[in-house]
CSV table of C-alpha atoms and ligand atoms in Angstrom, one decimal:
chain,number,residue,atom,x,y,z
A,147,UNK,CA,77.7,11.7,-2.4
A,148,UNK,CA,75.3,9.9,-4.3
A,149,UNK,CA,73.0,7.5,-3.6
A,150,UNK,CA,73.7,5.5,-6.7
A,151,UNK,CA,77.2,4.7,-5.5
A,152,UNK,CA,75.9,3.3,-2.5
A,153,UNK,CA,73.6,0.9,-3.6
A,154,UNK,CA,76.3,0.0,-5.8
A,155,UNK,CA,78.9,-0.9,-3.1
A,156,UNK,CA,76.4,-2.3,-1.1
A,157,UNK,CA,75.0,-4.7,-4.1
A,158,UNK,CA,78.6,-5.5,-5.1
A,159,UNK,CA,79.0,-6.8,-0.9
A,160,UNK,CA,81.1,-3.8,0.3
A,161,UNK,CA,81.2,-1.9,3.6
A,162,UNK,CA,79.5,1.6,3.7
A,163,UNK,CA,80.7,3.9,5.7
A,164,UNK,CA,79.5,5.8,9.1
A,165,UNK,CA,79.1,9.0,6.5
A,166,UNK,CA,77.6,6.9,3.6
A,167,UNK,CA,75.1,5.6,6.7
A,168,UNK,CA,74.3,8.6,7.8
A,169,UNK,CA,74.2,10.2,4.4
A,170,UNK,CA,71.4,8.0,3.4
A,171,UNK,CA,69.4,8.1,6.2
A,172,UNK,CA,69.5,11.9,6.6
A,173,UNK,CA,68.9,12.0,2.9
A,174,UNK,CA,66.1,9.6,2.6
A,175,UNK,CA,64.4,11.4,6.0
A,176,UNK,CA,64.4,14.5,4.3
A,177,UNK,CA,62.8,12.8,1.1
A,178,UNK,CA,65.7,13.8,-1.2
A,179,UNK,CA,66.3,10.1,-2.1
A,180,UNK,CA,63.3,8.4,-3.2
A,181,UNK,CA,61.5,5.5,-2.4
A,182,UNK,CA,63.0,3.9,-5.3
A,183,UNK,CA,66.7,3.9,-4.8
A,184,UNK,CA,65.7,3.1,-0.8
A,185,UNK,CA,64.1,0.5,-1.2
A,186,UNK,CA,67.1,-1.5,-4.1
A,187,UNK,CA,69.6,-0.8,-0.8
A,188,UNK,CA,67.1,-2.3,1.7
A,189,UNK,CA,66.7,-5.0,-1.0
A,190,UNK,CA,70.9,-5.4,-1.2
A,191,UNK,CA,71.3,-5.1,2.7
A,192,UNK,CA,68.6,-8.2,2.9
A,193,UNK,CA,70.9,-9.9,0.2
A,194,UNK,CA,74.5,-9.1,1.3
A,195,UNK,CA,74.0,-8.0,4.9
A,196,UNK,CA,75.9,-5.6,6.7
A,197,UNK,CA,79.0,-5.8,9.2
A,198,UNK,CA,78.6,-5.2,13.0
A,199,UNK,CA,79.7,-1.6,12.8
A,200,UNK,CA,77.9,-0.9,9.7
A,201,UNK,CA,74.4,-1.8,12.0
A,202,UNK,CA,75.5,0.1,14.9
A,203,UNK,CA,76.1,3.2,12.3
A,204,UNK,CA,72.9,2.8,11.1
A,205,UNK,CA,71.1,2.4,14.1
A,206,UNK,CA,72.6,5.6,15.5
A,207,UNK,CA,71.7,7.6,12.4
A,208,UNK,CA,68.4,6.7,12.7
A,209,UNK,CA,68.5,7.3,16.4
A,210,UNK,CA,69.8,10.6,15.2
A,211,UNK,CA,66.9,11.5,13.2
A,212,UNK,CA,64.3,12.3,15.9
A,213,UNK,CA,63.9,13.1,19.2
A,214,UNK,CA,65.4,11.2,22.4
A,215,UNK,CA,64.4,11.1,25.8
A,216,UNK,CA,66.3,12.4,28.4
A,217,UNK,CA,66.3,10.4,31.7
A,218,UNK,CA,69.4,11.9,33.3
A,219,UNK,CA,67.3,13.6,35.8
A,220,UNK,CA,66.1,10.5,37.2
A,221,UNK,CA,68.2,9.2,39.8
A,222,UNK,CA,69.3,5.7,39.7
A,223,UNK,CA,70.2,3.4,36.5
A,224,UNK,CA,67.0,3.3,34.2
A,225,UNK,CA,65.9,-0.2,32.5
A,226,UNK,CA,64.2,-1.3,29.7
A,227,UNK,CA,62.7,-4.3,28.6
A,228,UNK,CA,61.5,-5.4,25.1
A,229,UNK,CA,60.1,-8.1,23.4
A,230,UNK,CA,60.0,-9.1,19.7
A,231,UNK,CA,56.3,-9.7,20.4
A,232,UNK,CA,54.4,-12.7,20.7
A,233,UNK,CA,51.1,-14.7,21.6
A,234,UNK,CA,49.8,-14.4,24.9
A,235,UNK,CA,52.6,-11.8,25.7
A,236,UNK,CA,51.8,-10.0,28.5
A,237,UNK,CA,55.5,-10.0,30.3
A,238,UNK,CA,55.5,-6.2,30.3
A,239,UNK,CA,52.2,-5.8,32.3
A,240,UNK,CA,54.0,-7.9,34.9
A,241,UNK,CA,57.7,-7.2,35.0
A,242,UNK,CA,56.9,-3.1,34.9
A,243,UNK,CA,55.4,-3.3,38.4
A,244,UNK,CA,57.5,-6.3,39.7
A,245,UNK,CA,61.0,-4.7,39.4
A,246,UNK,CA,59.6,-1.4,40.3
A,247,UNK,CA,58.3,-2.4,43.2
A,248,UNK,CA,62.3,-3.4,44.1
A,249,UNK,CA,63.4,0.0,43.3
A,250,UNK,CA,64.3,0.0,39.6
A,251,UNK,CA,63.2,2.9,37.6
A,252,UNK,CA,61.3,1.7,34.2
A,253,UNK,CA,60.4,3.8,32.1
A,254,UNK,CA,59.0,2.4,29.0
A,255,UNK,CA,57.7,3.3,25.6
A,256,UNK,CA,55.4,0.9,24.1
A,257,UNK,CA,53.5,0.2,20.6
A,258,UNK,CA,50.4,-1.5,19.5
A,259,UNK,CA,49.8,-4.8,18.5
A,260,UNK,CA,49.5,-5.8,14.8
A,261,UNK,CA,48.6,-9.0,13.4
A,262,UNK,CA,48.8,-12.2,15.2
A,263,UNK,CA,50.9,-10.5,18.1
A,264,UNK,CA,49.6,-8.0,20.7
A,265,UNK,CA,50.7,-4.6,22.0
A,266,UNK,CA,51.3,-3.7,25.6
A,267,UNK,CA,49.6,-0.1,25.1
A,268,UNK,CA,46.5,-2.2,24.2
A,269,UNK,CA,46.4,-4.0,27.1
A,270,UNK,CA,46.8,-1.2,28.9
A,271,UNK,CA,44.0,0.8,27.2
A,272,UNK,CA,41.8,-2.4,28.0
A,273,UNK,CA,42.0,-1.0,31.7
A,274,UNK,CA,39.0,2.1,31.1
A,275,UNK,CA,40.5,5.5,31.2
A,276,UNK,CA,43.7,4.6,31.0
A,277,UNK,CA,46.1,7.4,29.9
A,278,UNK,CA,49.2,6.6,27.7
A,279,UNK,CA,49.4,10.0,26.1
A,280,UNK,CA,51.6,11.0,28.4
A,281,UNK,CA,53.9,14.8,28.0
A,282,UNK,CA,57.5,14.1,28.6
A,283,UNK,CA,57.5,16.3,31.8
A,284,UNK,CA,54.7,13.9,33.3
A,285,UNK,CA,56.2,10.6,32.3
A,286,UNK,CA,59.7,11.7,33.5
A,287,UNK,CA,58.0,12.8,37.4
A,288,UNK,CA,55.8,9.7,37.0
A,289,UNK,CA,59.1,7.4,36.7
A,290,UNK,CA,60.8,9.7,39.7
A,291,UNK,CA,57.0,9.1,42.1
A,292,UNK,CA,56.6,5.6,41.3
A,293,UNK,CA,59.4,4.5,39.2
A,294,UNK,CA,57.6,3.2,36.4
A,295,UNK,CA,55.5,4.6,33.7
A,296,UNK,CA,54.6,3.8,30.2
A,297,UNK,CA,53.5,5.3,27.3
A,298,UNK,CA,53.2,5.1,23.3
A,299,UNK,CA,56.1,6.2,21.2
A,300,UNK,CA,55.6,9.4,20.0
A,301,UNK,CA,55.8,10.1,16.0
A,302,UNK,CA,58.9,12.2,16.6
A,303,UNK,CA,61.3,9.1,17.7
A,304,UNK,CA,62.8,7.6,14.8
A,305,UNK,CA,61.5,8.9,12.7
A,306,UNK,CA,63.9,7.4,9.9
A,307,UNK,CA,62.9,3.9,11.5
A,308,UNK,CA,59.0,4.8,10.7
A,309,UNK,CA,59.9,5.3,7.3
A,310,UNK,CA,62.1,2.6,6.5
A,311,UNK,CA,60.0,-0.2,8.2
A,312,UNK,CA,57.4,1.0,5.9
A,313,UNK,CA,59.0,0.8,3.1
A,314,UNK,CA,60.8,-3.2,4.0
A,315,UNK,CA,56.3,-4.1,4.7
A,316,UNK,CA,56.3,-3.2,1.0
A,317,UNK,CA,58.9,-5.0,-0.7
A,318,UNK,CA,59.4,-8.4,1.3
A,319,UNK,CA,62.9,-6.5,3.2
A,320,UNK,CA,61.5,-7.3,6.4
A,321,UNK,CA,63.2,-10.3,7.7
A,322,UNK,CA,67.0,-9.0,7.7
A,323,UNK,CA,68.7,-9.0,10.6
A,324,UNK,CA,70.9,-5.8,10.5
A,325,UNK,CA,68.0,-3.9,9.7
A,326,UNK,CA,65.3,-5.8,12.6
A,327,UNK,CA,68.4,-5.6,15.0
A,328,UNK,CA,69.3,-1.6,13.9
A,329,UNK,CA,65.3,-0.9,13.7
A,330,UNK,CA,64.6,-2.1,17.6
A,331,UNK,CA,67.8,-0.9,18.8
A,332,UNK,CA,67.2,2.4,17.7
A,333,UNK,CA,63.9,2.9,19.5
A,334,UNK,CA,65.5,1.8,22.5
A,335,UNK,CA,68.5,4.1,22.3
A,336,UNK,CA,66.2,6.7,22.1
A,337,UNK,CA,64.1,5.7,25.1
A,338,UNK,CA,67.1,6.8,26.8
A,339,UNK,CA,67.4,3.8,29.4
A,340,UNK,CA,71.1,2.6,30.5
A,341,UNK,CA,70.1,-1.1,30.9
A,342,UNK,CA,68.0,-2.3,27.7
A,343,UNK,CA,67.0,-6.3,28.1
A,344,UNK,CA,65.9,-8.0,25.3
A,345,UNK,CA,63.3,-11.5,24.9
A,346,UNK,CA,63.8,-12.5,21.5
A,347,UNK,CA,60.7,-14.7,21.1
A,348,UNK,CA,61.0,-18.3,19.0
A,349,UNK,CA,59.1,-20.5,17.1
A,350,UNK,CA,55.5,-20.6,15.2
A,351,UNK,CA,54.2,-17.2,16.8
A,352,UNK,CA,57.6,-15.1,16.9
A,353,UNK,CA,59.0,-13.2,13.8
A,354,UNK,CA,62.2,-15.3,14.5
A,355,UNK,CA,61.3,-19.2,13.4
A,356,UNK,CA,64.4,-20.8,14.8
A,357,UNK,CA,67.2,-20.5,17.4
A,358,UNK,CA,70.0,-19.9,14.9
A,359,UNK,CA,68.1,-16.6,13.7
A,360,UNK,CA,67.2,-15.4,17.1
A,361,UNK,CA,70.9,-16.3,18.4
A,362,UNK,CA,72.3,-14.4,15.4
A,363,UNK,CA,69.8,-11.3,15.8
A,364,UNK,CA,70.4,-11.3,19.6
A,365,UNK,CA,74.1,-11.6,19.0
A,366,UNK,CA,73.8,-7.9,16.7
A,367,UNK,CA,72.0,-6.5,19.0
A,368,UNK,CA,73.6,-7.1,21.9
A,369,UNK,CA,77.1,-6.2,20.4
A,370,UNK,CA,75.1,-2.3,19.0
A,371,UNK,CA,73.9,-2.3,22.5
A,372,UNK,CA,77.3,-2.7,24.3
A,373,UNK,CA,78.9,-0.7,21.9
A,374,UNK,CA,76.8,1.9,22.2
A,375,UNK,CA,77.7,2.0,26.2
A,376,UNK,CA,74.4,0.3,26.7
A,377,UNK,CA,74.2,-2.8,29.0
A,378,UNK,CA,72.3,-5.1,26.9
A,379,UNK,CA,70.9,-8.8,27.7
A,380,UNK,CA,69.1,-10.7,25.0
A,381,UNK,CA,67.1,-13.8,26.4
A,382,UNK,CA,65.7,-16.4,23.6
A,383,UNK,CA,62.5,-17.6,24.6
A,384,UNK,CA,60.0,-19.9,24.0
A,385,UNK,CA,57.1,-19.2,21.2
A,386,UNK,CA,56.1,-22.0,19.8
A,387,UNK,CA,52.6,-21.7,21.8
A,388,UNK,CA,51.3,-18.9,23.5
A,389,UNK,CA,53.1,-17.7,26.3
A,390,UNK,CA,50.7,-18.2,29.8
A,391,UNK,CA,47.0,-19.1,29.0
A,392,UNK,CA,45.5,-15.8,28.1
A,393,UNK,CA,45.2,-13.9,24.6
A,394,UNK,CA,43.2,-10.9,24.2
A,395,UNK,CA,43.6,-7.6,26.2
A,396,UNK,CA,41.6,-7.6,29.6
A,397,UNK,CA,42.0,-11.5,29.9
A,398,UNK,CA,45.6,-11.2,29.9
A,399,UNK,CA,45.7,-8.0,32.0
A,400,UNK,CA,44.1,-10.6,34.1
A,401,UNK,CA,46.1,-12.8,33.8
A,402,UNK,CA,48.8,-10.2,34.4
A,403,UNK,CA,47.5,-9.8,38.1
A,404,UNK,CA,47.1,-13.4,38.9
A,405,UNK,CA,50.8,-13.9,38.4
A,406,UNK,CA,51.9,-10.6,40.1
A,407,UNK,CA,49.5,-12.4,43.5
A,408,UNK,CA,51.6,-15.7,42.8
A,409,UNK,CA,49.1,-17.4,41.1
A,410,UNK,CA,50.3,-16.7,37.5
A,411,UNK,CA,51.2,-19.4,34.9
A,412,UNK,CA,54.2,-21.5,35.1
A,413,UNK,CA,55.9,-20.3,32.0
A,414,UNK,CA,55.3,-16.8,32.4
A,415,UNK,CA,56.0,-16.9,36.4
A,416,UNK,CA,59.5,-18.3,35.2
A,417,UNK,CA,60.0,-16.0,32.6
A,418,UNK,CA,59.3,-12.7,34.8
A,419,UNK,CA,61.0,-14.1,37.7
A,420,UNK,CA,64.2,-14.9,35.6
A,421,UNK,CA,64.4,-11.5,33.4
A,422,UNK,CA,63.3,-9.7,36.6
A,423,UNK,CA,66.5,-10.9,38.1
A,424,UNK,CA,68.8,-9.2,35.3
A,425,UNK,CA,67.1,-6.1,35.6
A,426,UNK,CA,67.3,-5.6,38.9
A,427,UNK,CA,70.3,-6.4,39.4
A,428,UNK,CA,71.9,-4.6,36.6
A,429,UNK,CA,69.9,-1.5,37.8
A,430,UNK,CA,72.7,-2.2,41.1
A,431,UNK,CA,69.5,-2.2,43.5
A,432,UNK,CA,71.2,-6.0,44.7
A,433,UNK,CA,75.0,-7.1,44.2
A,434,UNK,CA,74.2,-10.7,43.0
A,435,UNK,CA,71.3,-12.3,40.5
A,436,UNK,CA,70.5,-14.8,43.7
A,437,UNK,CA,69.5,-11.8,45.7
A,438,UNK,CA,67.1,-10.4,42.9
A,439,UNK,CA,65.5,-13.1,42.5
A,440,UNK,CA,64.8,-13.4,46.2
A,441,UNK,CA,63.7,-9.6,46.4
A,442,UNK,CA,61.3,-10.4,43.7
A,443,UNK,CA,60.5,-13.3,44.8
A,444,UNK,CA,59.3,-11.8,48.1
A,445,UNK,CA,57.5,-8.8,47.0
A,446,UNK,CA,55.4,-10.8,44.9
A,447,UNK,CA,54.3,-12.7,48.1
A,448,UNK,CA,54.0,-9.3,50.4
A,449,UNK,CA,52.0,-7.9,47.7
A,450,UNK,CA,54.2,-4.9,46.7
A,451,UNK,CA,54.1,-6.1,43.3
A,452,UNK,CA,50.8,-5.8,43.3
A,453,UNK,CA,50.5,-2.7,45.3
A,454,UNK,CA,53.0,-1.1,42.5
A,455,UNK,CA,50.7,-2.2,40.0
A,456,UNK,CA,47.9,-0.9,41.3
A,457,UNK,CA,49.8,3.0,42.0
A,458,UNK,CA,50.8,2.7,38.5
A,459,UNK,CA,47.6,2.3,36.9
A,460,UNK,CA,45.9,4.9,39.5
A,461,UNK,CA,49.4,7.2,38.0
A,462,UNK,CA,47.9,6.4,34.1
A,463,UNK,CA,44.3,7.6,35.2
A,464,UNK,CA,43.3,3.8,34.6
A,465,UNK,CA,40.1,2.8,36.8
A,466,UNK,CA,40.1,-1.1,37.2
A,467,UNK,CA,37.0,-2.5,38.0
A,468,UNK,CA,36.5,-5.7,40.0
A,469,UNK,CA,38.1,-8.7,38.1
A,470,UNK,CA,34.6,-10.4,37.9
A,471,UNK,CA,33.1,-7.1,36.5
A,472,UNK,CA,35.9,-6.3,34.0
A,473,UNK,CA,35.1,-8.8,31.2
A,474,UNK,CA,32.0,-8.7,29.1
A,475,UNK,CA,31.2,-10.6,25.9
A,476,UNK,CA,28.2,-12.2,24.4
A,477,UNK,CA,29.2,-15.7,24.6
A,478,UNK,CA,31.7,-17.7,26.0
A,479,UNK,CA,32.9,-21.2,24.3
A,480,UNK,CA,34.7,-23.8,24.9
A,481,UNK,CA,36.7,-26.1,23.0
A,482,UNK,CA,36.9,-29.5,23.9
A,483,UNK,CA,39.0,-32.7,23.3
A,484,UNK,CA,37.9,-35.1,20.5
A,485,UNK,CA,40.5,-38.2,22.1
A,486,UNK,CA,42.4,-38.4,25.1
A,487,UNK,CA,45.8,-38.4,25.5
A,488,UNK,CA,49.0,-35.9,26.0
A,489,UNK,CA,49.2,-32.5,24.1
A,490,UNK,CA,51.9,-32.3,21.5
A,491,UNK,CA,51.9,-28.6,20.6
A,492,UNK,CA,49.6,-25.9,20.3
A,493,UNK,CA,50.0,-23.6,17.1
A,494,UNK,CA,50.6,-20.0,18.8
A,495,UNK,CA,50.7,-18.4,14.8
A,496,UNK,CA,47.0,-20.1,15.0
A,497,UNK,CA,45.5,-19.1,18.3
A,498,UNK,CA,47.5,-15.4,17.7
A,499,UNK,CA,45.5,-15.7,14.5
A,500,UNK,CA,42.1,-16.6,15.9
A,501,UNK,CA,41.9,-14.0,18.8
A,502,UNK,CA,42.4,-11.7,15.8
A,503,UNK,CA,39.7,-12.9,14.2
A,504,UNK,CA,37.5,-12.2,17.3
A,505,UNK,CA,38.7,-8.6,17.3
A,506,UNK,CA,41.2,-9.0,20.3
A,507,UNK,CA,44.2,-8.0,17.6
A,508,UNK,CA,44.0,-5.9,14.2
A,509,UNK,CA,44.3,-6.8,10.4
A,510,UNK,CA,45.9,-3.5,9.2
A,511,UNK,CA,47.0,-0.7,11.8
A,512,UNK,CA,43.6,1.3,11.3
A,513,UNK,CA,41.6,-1.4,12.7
A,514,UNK,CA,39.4,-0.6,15.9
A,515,UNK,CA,40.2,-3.3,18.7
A,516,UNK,CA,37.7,-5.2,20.8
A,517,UNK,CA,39.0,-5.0,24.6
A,518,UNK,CA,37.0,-7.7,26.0
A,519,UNK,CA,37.5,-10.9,23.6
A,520,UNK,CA,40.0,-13.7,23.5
A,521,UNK,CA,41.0,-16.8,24.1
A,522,UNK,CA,41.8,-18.3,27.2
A,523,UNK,CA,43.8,-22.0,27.0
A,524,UNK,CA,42.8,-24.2,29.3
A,525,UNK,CA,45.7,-27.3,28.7
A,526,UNK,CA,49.3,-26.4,27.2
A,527,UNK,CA,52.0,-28.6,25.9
A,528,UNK,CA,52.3,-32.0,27.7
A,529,UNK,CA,49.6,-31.7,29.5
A,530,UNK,CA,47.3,-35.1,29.8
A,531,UNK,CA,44.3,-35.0,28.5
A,532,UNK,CA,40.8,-37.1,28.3
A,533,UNK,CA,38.4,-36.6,25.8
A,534,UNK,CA,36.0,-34.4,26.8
A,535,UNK,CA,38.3,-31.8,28.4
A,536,UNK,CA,38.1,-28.1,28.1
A,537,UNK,CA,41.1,-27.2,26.0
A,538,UNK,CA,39.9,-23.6,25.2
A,539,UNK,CA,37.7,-21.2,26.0
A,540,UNK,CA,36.9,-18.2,23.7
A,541,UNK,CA,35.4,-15.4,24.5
A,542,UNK,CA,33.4,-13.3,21.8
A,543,UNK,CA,31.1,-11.0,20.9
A,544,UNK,CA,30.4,-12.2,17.1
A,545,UNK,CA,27.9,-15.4,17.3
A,546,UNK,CA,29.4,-16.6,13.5
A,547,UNK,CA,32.8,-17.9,14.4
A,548,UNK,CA,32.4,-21.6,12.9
A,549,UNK,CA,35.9,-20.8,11.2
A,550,UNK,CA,37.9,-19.9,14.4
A,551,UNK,CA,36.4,-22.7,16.3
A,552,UNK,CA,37.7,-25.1,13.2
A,553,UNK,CA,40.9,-23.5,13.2
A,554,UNK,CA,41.6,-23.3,16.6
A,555,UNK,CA,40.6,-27.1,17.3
A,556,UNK,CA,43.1,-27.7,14.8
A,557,UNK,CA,45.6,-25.8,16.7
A,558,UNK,CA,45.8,-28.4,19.3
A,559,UNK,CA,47.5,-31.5,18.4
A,560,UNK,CA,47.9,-34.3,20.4
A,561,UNK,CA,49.6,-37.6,21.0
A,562,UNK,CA,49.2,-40.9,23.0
A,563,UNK,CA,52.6,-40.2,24.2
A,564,UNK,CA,53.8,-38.7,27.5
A,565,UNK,CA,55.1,-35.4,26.0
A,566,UNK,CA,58.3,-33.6,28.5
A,567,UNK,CA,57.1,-29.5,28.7
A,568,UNK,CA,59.1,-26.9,26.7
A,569,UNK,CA,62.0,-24.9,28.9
A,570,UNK,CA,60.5,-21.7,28.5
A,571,UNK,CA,63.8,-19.7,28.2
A,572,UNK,CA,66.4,-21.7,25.6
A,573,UNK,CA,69.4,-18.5,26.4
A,574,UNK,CA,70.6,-15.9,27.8
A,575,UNK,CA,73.4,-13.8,25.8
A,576,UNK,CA,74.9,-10.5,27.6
B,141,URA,N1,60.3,-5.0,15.1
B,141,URA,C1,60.8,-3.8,14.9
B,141,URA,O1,60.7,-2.9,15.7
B,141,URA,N2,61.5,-3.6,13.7
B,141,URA,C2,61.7,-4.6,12.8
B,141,URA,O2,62.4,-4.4,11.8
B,141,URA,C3,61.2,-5.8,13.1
B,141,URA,C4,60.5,-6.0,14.2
């Protein structure tokens, strides 16, 4: 075979094959086939796409080319959860101890935040001491103990994916959807998990910018899911501002707490209580979504949620201090309204943009983050405001922030209309 013949077909809009999939992929893992020829397919794939079998090929080739985990000595169905990242996103930190605390087994592998959008292992590193270098034996008895645990993706899964999504940073093949939907699908595969539930973000902060994009990504990779013998949900949510009020690692573990007492958000609430349904009850621990909900529902007000929370960060070595004692910056300050009226929308690329800024997120992977900073909304969309009002508070520890104060005043937009509040979850596709 050569690869020449395959960027052919694929430029002139024919299928590949499972074997031409796999050929390239093994090939290009290997470094046989250069950087070069890799990167005019990636270019031809993000022209011509690719068919539904042709993703699901090459989602299990790169599966294929590292490691998997095995969770088939874990009693019970196993569920997984990921998000296309987001603003404020803190979902995991909330939903890992909520449906654990029913019974369901998570056990989750999680990245780093980069750019505008955060990272649950950051959050999680935000509590001090905490451990997400866990060995495969310790994660798999951590899930079979508590039922949950989390830790950062080795460099041995995917390896192929690594590579690839490397490559697509470096010559504008990112936004495809065969190769976003075969890329996330693959690292789930190899997470090993028989349930994998999907939010597929939307809007200003989310990679996808509208709901025909997310419905068509969701679509692919629910079908490589299914295919694959994978139950697979794929929720399209809300990103047009950032999800709950919090952005920036300890405040949104904070946050992450509040709304595992009861006293979280509204969006975020909704959006745990509604995806925590699915995954319990595809993980058979109820026989109808009305009953999850319930359980959930009640263990979040007889505080096993929060109990479970509290196990699994004891599990990850993590040593939470009091809530009053866990934050410390130099300044704190607030953004307030310049006219009254209702809030139109609040820029979540902006704010995402800003808490960078502060050192809550990182420019370029090698960046050092700052646990403690952030931003912390005090209004969201359609909310009525007079001038005067707090609409932000930002936490920092650099005194010469005149631009993210400009730029995050002019995130907030407002109107002297009553403004109806967003749905928070637009779909659900299983
Ligand atoms: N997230 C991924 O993991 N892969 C992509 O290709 C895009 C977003």
């Amino acid at each position: 075979m050569r690869m020449v013949d395959l960027i052919e077909k694929k430029r002139d809009n024919l299928t590949l094959t499972k074997e031409e999939i796999n050929y390239m992929i093994q090939e290009y893992t290997n470094e046989t086939i250069p950087d070069y020829q890799m990167s005019a397919m990636m270019m031809a794939i993000y022209f011509n796409g690719m068919t539904d079998e042709e993703a699901t090929h090459l989602t299990m080739a790169m599966l294929n080319s590292g490691d998997q985990i095995d969770l088939s000595s874990i009693p019970g169905k196993k569920v997984d959860k990921h998000s296309t990242g987001g603003v404020g996103d803190k979902t995991t930190l909330v939903l890992g101890p909520l449906v654990a605390s029913t019974g369901v087994k998570v056990a989750k592998l999680s990245g780093r935040g980069l750019g505008h959008t955060g990272g649950t292992l950051d959050k999680l590193e935000s509590i001090p001491e905490f451990n997400i270098n866990l060995s495969i034996d310790d994660f798999l008895a951590q899930v079979k103990n508590i039922n949950i645990a989390v830790a950062g993706q080795t460099k041995d899964i995917t390896p192929a994916d690594k590579l690839l999504y490397a490559l697509r940073d470096v010559t504008a093949t990112v936004p495809s959807i065969p190769l976003i939907a075969s890329s996330i699908m693959s690292k789930k595969l190899a997470s090993g998990s028989d349930v994998i539930v999907l939010d597929v973000k939307i809007g200003e902060g989310a990679f996808m910018k509208t709901i025909e994009e997310a419905r068509e990504l969701s679509q692919v990779m629910v079908n490589i899911g299914n295919s694959l013998g994978k139950k697979t949900i794929a929720f399209l949510t809300d990103m047009s501002q950032p999800l709950g009020y919090a952005v920036g690692n300890k405040l949104e573990v904070i946050e992450a707490i509040e709304t595992l007492k009861g006293n979280g958000p509204d969006d975020l609430t909704e959006l745990c209580l509604e995806i925590g349904s699915y995954m319990v009850y595809n993980a058979d621990i109820t026989d109808s979504l009305k009953k999850a909900k319930a359980l959930i529902k009640d263990n979040i007000k007889n505080n096993k949620a929060l109990e479970k929370q509290a196990e699994f960060i004891k599990a990850q070595n993590g040593k939470l201090p009091e809530l009053n004692e866990f934050i410390n910056v130099k300044k704190t300050i607030d953004i307030t309204a310049k006219e009254s009226g209702y809030i139109k929308s609040i820029n979540a690329l902006t704010v995402g943009i800003s808490a960078m800024k502060l050192g809550a997120g990182r420019k370029t992977k090698e960046d050092d983050i700052d646990p403690d900073v952030g931003v912390v909304l005090n209004k969201k969309v359609g909310d009525k405001v007079t001038k005067g009002d707090t609409l932000a508070t930002i936490y920092t520890n650099d005194l010469s922030i005149d631009d993210v104060l400009e730029e995050l005043n002019n995130a907030f937009v407002m109107t002297d209309k009553k403004i109806k509040k967003r749905d928070i979850i637009f779909e659900i596709i299983s």
